[in-house]
mmCIF file with all atom_site columns, C-alpha atoms and ligand atoms in Angstrom:
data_model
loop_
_atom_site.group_PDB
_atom_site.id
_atom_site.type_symbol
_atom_site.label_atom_id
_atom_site.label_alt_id
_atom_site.label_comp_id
_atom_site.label_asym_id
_atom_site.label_entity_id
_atom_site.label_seq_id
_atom_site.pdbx_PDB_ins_code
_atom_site.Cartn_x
_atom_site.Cartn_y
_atom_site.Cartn_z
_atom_site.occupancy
_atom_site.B_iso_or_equiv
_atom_site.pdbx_formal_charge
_atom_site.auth_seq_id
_atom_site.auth_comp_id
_atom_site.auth_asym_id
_atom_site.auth_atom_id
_atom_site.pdbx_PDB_model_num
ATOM   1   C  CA  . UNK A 1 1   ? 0.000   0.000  0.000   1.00 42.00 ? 1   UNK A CA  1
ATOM   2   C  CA  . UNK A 1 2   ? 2.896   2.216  0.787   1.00 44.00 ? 2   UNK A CA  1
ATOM   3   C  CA  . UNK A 1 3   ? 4.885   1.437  -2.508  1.00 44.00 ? 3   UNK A CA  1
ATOM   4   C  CA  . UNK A 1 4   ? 1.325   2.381  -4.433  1.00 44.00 ? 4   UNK A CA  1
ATOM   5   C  CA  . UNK A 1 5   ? 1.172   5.651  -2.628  1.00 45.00 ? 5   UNK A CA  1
ATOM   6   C  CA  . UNK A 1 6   ? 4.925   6.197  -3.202  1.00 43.00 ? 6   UNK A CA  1
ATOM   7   C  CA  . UNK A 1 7   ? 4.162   5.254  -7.005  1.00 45.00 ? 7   UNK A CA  1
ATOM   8   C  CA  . UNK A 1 8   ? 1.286   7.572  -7.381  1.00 44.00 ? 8   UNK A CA  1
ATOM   9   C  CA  . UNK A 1 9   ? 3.012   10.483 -5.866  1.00 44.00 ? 9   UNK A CA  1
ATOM   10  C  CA  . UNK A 1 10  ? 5.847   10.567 -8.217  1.00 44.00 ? 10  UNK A CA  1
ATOM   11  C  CA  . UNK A 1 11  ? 3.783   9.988  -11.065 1.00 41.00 ? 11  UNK A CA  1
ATOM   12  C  CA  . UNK A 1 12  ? 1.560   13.017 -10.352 1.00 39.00 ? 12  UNK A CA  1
ATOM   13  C  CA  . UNK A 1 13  ? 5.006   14.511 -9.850  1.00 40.00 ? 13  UNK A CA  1
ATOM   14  C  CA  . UNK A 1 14  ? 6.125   13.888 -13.400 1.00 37.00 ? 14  UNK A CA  1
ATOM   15  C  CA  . UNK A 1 15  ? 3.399   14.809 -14.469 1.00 40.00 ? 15  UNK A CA  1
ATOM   16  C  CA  . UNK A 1 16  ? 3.350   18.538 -13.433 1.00 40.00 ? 16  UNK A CA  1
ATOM   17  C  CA  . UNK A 1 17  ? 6.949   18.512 -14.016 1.00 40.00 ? 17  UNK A CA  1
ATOM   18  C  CA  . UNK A 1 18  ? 5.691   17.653 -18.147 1.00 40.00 ? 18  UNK A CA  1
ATOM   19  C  CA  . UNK A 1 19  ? 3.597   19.885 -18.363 1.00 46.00 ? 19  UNK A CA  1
ATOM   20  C  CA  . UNK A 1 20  ? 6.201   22.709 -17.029 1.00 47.00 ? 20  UNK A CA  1
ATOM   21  C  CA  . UNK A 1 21  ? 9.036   21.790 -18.772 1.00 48.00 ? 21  UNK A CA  1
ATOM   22  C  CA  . UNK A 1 22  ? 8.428   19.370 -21.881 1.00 51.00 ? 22  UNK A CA  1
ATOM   23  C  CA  . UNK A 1 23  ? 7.604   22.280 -23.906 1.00 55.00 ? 23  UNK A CA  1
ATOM   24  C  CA  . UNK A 1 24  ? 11.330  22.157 -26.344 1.00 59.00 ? 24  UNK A CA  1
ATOM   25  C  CA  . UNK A 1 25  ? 12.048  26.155 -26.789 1.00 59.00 ? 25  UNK A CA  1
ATOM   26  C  CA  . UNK A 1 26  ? 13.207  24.971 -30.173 1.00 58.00 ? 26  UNK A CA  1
ATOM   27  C  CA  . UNK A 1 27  ? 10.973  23.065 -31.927 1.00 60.00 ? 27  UNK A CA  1
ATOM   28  C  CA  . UNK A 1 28  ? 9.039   25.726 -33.956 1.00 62.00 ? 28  UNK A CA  1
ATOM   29  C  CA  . UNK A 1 29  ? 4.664   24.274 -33.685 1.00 81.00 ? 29  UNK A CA  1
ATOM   30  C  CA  . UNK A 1 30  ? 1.945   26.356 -33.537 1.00 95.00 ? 30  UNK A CA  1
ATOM   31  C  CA  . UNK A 1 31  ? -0.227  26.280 -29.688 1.00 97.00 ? 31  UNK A CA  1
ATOM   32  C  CA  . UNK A 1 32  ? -1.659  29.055 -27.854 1.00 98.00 ? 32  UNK A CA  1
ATOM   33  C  CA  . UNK A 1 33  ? -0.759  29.209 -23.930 1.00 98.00 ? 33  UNK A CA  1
ATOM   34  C  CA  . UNK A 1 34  ? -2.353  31.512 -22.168 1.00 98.00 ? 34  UNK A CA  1
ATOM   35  C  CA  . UNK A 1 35  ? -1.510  32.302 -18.008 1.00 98.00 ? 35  UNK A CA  1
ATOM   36  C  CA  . UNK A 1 36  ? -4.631  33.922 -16.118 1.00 98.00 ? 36  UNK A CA  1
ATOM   37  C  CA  . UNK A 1 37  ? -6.075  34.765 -12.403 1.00 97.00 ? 37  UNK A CA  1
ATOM   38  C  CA  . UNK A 1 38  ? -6.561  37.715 -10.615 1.00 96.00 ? 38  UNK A CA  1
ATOM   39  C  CA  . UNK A 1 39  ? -4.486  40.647 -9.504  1.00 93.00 ? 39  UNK A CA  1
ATOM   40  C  CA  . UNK A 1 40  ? -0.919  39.845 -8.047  1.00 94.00 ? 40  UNK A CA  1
ATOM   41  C  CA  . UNK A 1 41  ? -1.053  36.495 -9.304  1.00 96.00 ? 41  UNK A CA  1
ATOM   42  C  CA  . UNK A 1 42  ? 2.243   36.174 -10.811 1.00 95.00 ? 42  UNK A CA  1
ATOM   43  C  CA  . UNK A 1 43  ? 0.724   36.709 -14.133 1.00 95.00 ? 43  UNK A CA  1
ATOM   44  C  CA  . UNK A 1 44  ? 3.124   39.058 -16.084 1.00 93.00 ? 44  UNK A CA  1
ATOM   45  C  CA  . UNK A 1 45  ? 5.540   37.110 -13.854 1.00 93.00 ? 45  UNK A CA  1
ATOM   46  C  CA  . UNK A 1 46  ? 5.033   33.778 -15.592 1.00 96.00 ? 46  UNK A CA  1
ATOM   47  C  CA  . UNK A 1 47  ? 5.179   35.242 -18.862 1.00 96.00 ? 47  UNK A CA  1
ATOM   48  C  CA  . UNK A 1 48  ? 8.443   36.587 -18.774 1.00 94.00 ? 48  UNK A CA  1
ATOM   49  C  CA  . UNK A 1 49  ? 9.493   33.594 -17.539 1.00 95.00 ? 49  UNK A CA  1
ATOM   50  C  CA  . UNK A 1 50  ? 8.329   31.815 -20.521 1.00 96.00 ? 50  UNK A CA  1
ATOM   51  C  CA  . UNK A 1 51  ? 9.619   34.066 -22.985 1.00 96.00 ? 51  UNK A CA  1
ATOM   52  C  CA  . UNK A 1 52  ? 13.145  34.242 -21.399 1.00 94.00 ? 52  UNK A CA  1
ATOM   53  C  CA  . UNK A 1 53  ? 13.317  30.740 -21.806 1.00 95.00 ? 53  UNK A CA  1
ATOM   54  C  CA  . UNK A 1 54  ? 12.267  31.128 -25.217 1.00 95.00 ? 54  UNK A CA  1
ATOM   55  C  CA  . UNK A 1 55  ? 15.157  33.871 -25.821 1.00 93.00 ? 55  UNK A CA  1
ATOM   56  C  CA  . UNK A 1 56  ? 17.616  31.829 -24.342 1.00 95.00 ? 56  UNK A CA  1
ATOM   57  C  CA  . UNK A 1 57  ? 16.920  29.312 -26.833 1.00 95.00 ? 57  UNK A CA  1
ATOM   58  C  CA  . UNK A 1 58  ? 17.610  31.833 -29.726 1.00 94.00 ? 58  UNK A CA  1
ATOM   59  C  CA  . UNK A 1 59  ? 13.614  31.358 -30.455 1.00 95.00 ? 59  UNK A CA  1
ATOM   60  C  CA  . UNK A 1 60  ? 12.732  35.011 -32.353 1.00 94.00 ? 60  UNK A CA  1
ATOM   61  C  CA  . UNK A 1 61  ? 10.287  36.396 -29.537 1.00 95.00 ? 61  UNK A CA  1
ATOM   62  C  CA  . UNK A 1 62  ? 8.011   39.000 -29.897 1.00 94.00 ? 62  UNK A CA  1
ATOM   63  C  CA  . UNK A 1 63  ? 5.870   41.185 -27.361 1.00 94.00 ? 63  UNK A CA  1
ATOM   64  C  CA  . UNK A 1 64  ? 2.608   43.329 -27.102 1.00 95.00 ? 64  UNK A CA  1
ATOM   65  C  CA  . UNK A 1 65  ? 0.451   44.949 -24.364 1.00 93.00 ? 65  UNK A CA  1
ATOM   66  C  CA  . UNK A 1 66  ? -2.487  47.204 -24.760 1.00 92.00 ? 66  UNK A CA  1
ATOM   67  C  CA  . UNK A 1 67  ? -1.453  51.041 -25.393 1.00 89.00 ? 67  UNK A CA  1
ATOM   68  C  CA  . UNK A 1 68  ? -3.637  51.402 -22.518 1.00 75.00 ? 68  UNK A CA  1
ATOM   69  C  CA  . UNK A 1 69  ? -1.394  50.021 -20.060 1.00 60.00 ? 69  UNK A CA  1
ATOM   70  C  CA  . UNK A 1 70  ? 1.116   52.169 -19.323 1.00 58.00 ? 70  UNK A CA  1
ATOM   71  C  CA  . UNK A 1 71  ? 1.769   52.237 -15.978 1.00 57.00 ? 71  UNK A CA  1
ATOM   72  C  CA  . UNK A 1 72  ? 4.599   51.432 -15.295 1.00 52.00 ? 72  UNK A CA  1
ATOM   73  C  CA  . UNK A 1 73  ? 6.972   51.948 -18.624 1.00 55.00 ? 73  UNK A CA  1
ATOM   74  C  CA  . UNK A 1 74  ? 5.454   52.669 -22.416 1.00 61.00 ? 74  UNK A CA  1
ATOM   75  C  CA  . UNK A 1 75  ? 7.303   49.635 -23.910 1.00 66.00 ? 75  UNK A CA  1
ATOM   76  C  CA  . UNK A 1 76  ? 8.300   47.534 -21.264 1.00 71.00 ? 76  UNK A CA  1
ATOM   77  C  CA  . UNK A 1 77  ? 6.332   44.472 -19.792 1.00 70.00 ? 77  UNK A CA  1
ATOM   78  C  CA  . UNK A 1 78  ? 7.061   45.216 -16.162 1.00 68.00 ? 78  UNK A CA  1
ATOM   79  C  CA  . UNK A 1 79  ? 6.044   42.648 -13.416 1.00 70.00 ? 79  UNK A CA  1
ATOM   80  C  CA  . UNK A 1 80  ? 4.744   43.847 -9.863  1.00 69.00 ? 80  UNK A CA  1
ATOM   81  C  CA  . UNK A 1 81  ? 7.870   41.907 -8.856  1.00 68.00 ? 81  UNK A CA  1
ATOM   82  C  CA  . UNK A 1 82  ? 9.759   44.434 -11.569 1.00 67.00 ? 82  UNK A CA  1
ATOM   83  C  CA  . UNK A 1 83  ? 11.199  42.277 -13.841 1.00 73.00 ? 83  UNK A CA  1
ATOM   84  C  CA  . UNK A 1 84  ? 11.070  43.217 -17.354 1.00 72.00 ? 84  UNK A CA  1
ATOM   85  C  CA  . UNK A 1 85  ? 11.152  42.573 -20.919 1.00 78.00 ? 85  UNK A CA  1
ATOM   86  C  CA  . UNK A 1 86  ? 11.100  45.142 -23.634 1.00 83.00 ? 86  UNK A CA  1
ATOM   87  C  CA  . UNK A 1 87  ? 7.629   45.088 -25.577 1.00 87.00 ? 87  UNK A CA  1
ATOM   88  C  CA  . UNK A 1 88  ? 5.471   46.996 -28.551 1.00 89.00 ? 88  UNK A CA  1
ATOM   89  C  CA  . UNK A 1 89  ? 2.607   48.820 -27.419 1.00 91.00 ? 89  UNK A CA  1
ATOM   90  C  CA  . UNK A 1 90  ? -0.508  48.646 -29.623 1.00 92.00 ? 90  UNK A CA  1
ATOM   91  C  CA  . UNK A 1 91  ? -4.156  49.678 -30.344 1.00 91.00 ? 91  UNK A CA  1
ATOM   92  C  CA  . UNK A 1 92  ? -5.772  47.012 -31.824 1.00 94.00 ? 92  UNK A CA  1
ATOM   93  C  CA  . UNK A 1 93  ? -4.808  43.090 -31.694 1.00 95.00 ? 93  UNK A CA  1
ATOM   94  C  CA  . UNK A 1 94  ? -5.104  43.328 -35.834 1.00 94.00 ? 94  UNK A CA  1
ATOM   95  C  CA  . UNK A 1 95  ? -1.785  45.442 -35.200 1.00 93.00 ? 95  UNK A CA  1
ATOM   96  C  CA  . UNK A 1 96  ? -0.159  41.731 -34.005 1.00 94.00 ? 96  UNK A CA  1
ATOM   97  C  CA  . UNK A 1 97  ? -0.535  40.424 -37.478 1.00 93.00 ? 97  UNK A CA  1
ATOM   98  C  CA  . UNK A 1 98  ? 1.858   42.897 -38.826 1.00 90.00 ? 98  UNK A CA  1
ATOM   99  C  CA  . UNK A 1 99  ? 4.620   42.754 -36.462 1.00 86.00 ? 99  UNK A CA  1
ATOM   100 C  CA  . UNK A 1 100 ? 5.075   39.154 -36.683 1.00 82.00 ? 100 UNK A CA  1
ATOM   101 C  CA  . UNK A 1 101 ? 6.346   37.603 -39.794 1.00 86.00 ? 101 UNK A CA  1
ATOM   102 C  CA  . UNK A 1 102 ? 9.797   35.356 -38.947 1.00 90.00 ? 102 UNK A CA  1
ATOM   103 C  CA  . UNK A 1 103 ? 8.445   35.490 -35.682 1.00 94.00 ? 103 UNK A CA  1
ATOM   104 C  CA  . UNK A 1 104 ? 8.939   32.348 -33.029 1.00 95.00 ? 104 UNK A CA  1
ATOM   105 C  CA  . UNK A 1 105 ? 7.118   33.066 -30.435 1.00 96.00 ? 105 UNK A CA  1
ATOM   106 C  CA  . UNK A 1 106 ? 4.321   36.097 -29.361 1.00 97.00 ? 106 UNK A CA  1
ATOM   107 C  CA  . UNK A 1 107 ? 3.927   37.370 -26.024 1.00 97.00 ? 107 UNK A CA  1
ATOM   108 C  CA  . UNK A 1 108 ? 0.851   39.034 -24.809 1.00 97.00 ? 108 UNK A CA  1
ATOM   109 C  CA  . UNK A 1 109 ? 0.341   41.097 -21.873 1.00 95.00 ? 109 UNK A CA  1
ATOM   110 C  CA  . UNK A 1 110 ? -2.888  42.272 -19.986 1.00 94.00 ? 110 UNK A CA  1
ATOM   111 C  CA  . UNK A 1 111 ? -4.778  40.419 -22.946 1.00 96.00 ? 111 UNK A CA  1
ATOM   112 C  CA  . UNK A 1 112 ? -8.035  41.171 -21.204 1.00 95.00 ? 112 UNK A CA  1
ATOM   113 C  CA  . UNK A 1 113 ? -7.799  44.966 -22.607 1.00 93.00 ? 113 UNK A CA  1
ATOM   114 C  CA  . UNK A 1 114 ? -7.559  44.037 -26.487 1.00 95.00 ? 114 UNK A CA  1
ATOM   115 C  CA  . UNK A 1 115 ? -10.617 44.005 -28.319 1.00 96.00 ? 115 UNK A CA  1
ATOM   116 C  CA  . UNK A 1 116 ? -12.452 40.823 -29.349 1.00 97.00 ? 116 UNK A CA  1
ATOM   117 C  CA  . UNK A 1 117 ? -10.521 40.420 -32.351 1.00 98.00 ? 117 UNK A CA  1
ATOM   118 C  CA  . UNK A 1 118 ? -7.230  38.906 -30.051 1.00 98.00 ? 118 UNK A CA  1
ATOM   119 C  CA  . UNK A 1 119 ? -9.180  35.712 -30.196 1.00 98.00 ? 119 UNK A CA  1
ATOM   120 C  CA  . UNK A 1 120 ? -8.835  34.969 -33.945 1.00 98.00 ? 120 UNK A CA  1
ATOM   121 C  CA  . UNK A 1 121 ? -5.396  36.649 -34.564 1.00 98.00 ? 121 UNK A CA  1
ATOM   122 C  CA  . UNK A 1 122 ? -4.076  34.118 -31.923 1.00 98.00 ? 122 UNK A CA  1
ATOM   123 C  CA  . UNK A 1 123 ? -6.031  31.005 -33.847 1.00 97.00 ? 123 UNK A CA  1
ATOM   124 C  CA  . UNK A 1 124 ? -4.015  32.532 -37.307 1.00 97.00 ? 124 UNK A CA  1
ATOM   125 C  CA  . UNK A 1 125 ? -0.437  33.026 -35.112 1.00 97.00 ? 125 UNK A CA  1
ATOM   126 C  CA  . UNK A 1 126 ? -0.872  29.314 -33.911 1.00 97.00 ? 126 UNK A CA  1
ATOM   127 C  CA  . UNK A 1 127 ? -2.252  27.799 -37.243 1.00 96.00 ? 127 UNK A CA  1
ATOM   128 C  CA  . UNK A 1 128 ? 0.825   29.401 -38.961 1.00 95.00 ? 128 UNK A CA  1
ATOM   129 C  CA  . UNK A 1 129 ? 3.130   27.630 -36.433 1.00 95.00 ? 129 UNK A CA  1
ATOM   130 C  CA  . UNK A 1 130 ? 3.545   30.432 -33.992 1.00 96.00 ? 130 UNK A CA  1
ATOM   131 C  CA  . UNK A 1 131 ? 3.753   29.574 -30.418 1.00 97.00 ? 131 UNK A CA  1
ATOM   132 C  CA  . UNK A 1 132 ? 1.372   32.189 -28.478 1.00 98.00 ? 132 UNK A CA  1
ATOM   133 C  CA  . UNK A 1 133 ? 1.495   32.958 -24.939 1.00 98.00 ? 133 UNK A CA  1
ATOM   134 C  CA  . UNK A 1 134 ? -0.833  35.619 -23.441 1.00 98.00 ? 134 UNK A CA  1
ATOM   135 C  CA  . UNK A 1 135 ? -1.421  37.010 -20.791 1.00 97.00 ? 135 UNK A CA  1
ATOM   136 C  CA  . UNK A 1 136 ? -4.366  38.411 -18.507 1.00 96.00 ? 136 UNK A CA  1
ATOM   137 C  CA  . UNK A 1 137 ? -6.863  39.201 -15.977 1.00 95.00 ? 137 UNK A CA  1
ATOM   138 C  CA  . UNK A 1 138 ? -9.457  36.417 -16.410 1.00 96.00 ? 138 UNK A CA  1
ATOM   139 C  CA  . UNK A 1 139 ? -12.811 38.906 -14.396 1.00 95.00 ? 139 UNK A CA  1
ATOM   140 C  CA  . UNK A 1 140 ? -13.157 42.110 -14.200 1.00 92.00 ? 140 UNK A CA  1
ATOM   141 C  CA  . UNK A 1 141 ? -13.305 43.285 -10.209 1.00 92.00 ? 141 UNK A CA  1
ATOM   142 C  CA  . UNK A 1 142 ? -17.507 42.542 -10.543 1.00 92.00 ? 142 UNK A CA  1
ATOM   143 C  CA  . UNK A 1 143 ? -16.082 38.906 -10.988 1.00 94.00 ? 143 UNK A CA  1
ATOM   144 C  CA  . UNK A 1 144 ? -16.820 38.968 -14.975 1.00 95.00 ? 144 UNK A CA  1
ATOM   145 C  CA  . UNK A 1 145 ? -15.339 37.245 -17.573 1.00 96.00 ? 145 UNK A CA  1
ATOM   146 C  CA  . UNK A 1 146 ? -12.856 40.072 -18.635 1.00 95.00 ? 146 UNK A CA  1
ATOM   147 C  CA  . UNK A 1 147 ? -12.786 41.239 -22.373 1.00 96.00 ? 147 UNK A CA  1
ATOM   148 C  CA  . UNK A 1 148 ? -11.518 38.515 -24.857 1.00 98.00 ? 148 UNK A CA  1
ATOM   149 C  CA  . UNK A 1 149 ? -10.026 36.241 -22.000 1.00 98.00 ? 149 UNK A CA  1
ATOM   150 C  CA  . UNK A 1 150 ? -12.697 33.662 -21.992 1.00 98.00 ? 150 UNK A CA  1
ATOM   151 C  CA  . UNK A 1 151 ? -12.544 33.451 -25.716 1.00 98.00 ? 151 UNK A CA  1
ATOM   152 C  CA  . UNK A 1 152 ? -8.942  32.977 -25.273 1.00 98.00 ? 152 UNK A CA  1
ATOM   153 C  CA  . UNK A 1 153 ? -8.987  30.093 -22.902 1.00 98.00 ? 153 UNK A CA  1
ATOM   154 C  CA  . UNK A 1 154 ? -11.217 27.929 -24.718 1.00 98.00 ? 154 UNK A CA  1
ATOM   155 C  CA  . UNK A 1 155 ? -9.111  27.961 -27.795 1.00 98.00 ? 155 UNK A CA  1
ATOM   156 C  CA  . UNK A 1 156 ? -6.461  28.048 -26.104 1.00 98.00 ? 156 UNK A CA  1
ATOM   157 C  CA  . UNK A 1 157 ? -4.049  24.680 -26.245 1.00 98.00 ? 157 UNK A CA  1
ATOM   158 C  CA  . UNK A 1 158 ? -2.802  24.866 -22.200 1.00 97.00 ? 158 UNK A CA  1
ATOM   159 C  CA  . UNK A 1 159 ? -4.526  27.406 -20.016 1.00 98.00 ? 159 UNK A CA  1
ATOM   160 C  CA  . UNK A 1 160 ? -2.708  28.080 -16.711 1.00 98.00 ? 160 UNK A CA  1
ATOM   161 C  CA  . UNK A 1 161 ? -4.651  29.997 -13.730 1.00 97.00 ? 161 UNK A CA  1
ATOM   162 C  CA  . UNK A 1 162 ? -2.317  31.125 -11.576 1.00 97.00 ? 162 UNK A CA  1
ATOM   163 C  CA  . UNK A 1 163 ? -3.631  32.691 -7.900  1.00 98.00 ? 163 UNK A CA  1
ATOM   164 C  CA  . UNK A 1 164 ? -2.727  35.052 -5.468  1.00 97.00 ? 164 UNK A CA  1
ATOM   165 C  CA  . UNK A 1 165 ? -3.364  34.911 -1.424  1.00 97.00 ? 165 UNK A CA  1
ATOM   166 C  CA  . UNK A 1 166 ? -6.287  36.583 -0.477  1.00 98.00 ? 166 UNK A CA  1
ATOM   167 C  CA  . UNK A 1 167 ? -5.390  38.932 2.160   1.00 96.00 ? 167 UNK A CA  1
ATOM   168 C  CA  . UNK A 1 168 ? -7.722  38.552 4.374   1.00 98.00 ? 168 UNK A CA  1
ATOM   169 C  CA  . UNK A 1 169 ? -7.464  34.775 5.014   1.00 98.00 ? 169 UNK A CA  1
ATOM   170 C  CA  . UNK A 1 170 ? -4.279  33.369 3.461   1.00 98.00 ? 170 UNK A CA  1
ATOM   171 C  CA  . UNK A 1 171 ? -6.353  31.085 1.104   1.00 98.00 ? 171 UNK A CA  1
ATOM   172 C  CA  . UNK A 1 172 ? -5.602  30.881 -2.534  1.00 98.00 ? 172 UNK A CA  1
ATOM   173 C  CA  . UNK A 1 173 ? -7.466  34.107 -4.013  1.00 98.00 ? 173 UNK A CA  1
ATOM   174 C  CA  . UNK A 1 174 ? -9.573  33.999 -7.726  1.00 97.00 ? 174 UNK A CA  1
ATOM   175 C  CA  . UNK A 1 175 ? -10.842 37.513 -7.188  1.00 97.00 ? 175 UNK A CA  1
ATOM   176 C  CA  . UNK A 1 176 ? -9.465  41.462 -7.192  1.00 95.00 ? 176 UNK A CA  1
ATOM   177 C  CA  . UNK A 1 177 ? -11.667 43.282 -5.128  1.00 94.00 ? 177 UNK A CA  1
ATOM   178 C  CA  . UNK A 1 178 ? -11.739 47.139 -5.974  1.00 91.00 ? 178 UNK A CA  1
ATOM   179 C  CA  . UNK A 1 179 ? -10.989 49.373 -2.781  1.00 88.00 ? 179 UNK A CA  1
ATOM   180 C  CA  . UNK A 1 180 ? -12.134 52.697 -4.179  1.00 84.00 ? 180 UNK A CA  1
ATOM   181 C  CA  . UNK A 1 181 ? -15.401 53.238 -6.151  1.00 78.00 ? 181 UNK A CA  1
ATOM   182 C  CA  . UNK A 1 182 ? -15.300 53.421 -9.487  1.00 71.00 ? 182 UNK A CA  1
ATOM   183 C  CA  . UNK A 1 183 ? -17.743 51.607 -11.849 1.00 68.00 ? 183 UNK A CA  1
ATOM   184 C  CA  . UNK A 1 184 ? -15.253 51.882 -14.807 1.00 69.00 ? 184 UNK A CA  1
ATOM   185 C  CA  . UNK A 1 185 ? -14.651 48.449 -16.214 1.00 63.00 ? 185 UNK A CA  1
ATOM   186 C  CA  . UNK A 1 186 ? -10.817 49.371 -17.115 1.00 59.00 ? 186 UNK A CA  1
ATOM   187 C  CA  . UNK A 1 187 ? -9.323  50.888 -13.963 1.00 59.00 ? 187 UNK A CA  1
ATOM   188 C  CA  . UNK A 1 188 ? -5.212  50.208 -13.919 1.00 58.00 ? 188 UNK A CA  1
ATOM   189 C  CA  . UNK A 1 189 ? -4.122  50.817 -10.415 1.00 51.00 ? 189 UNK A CA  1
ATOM   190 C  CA  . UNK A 1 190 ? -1.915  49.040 -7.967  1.00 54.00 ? 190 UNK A CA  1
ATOM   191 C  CA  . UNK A 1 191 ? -1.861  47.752 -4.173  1.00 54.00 ? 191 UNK A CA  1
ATOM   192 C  CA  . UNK A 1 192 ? -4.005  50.788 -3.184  1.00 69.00 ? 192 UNK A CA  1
ATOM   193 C  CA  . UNK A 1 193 ? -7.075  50.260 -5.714  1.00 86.00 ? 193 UNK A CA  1
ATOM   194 C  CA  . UNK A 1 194 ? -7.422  46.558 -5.212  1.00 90.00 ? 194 UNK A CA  1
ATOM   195 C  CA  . UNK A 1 195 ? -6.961  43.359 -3.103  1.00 93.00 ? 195 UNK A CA  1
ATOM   196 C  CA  . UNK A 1 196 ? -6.455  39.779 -4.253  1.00 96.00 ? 196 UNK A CA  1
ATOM   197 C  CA  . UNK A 1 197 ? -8.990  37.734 -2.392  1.00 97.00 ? 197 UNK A CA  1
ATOM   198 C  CA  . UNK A 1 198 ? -10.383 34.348 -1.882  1.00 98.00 ? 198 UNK A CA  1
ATOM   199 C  CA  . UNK A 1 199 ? -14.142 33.740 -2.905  1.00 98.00 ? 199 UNK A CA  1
ATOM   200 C  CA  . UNK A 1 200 ? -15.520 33.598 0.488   1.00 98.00 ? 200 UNK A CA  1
ATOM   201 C  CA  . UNK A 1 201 ? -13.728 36.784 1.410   1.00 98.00 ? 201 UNK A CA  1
ATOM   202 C  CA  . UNK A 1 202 ? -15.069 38.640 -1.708  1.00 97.00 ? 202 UNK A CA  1
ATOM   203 C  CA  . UNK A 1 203 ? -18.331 37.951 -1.467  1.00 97.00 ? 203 UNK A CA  1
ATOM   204 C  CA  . UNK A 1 204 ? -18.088 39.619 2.323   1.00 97.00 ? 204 UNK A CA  1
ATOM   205 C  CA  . UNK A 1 205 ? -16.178 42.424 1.168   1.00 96.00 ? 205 UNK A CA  1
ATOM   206 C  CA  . UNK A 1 206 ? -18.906 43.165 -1.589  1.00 95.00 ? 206 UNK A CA  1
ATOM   207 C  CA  . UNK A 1 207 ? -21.895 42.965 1.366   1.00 95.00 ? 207 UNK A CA  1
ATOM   208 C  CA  . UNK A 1 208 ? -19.407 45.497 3.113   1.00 94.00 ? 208 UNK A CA  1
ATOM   209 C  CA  . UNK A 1 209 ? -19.438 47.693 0.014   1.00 91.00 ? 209 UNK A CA  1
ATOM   210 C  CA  . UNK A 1 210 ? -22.942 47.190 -0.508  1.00 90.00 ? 210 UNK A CA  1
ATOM   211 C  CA  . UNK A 1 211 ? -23.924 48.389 3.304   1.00 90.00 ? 211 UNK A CA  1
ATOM   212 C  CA  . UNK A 1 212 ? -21.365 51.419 2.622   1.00 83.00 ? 212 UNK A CA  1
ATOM   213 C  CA  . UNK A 1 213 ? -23.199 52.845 -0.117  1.00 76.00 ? 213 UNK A CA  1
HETATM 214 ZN ZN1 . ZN  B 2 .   ? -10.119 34.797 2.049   1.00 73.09 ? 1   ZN  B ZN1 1
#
């Protein structure tokens, strides 16, 4: 019974390990990744990660954010952790097509701010043997499906959610809760307009809102 458990925990072992590292940085086929969660998840985090990798392995990368998101440098992709790698801002996700002929591998950050369109010029990127990571807040801070994210994950070949710790409880969190009030939709902000929390946590902090107002 022991062995079996043993045996079991190193397979599920492997298996994460596969799905982290099989990927070969060389070997030029078309997939879409994409990395999503909430606030300080380790979003922007995990794709720099990826597409360092992909550098070191002399793999022609490319990388966009929204023109939108500029807070903290207009053509870097800057984590909250401050690493950074040097990207193209743009206005529409049409724009992608044109930057990215002898390209290896496309980066996208903050996807959830590109129009609808991101979804299909990711399907041609892959389907032309691009390899396609992106990026981005998968709700909104009403807990909606953000912009073209959910579009994104179900095409999308590997989807990774990555979480943060909800403040207020140490669990894993899915949700950014807004601390000021704003009803705009596309707010860009940092520790002081929002808090990474757990579900359970959220849904008090909203009846807290709610009993402000
Ligand atoms: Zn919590």
């Amino acid at each position: 019974m022991k062995v079996l458990f043993l045996q079991q925990n190193i397979t599920v072992i492997t298996m994460v390990l596969f799905s982290e590292d099989h990927i070969q940085e060389t070997k030029r086929r078309g997939r879409i990744e994409v990395i999503c969660g909430s606030m300080f998840s380790g979003k922007t985090e995990e794709l720099i990660r990826r597409l360092k990798r992909a550098k070191f392995a002399r793999q022609r990368v490319e990388i966009f954010k929204p023109a939108i998101d500029t807070r903290y440098s207009e053509a870097d992709v800057v984590s909250h952790e401050g690493h950074s790698i040097s990207s193209t801002p743009i206005d529409s996700s049409g724009s992608i097509l044109l930057f990215t002929s002898e390209i290896d591998v496309v980066g996208i950050d903050e996807a959830q701010f590109f129009d609808a369109g991101l979804v299909d010029v990711c399907n041609q990127l892959a389907n032309n043997g691009v390899r396609v990571i992106v990026a981005g807040l998968d709700m909104d801070f009403r807990g909606v499906p953000f912009g073209p994210m959910p579009g994104l994950c179900a095409i999308a070949d590997e989807v990774s959610k990555v979480h943060a710790i909800c403040v207020k409880c140490g669990q894993l969190a899915s949700f950014s809760h807004r601390t000021v009030k704003n009803d705009k939709q596309v707010m860009l902000g940092e520790t002081a307009e929002y808090e990474p929390l757990c579900r359970e946590c959220y849904l008090q902090a909203l009846e807290a809102d709610k009993q402000e107002e």
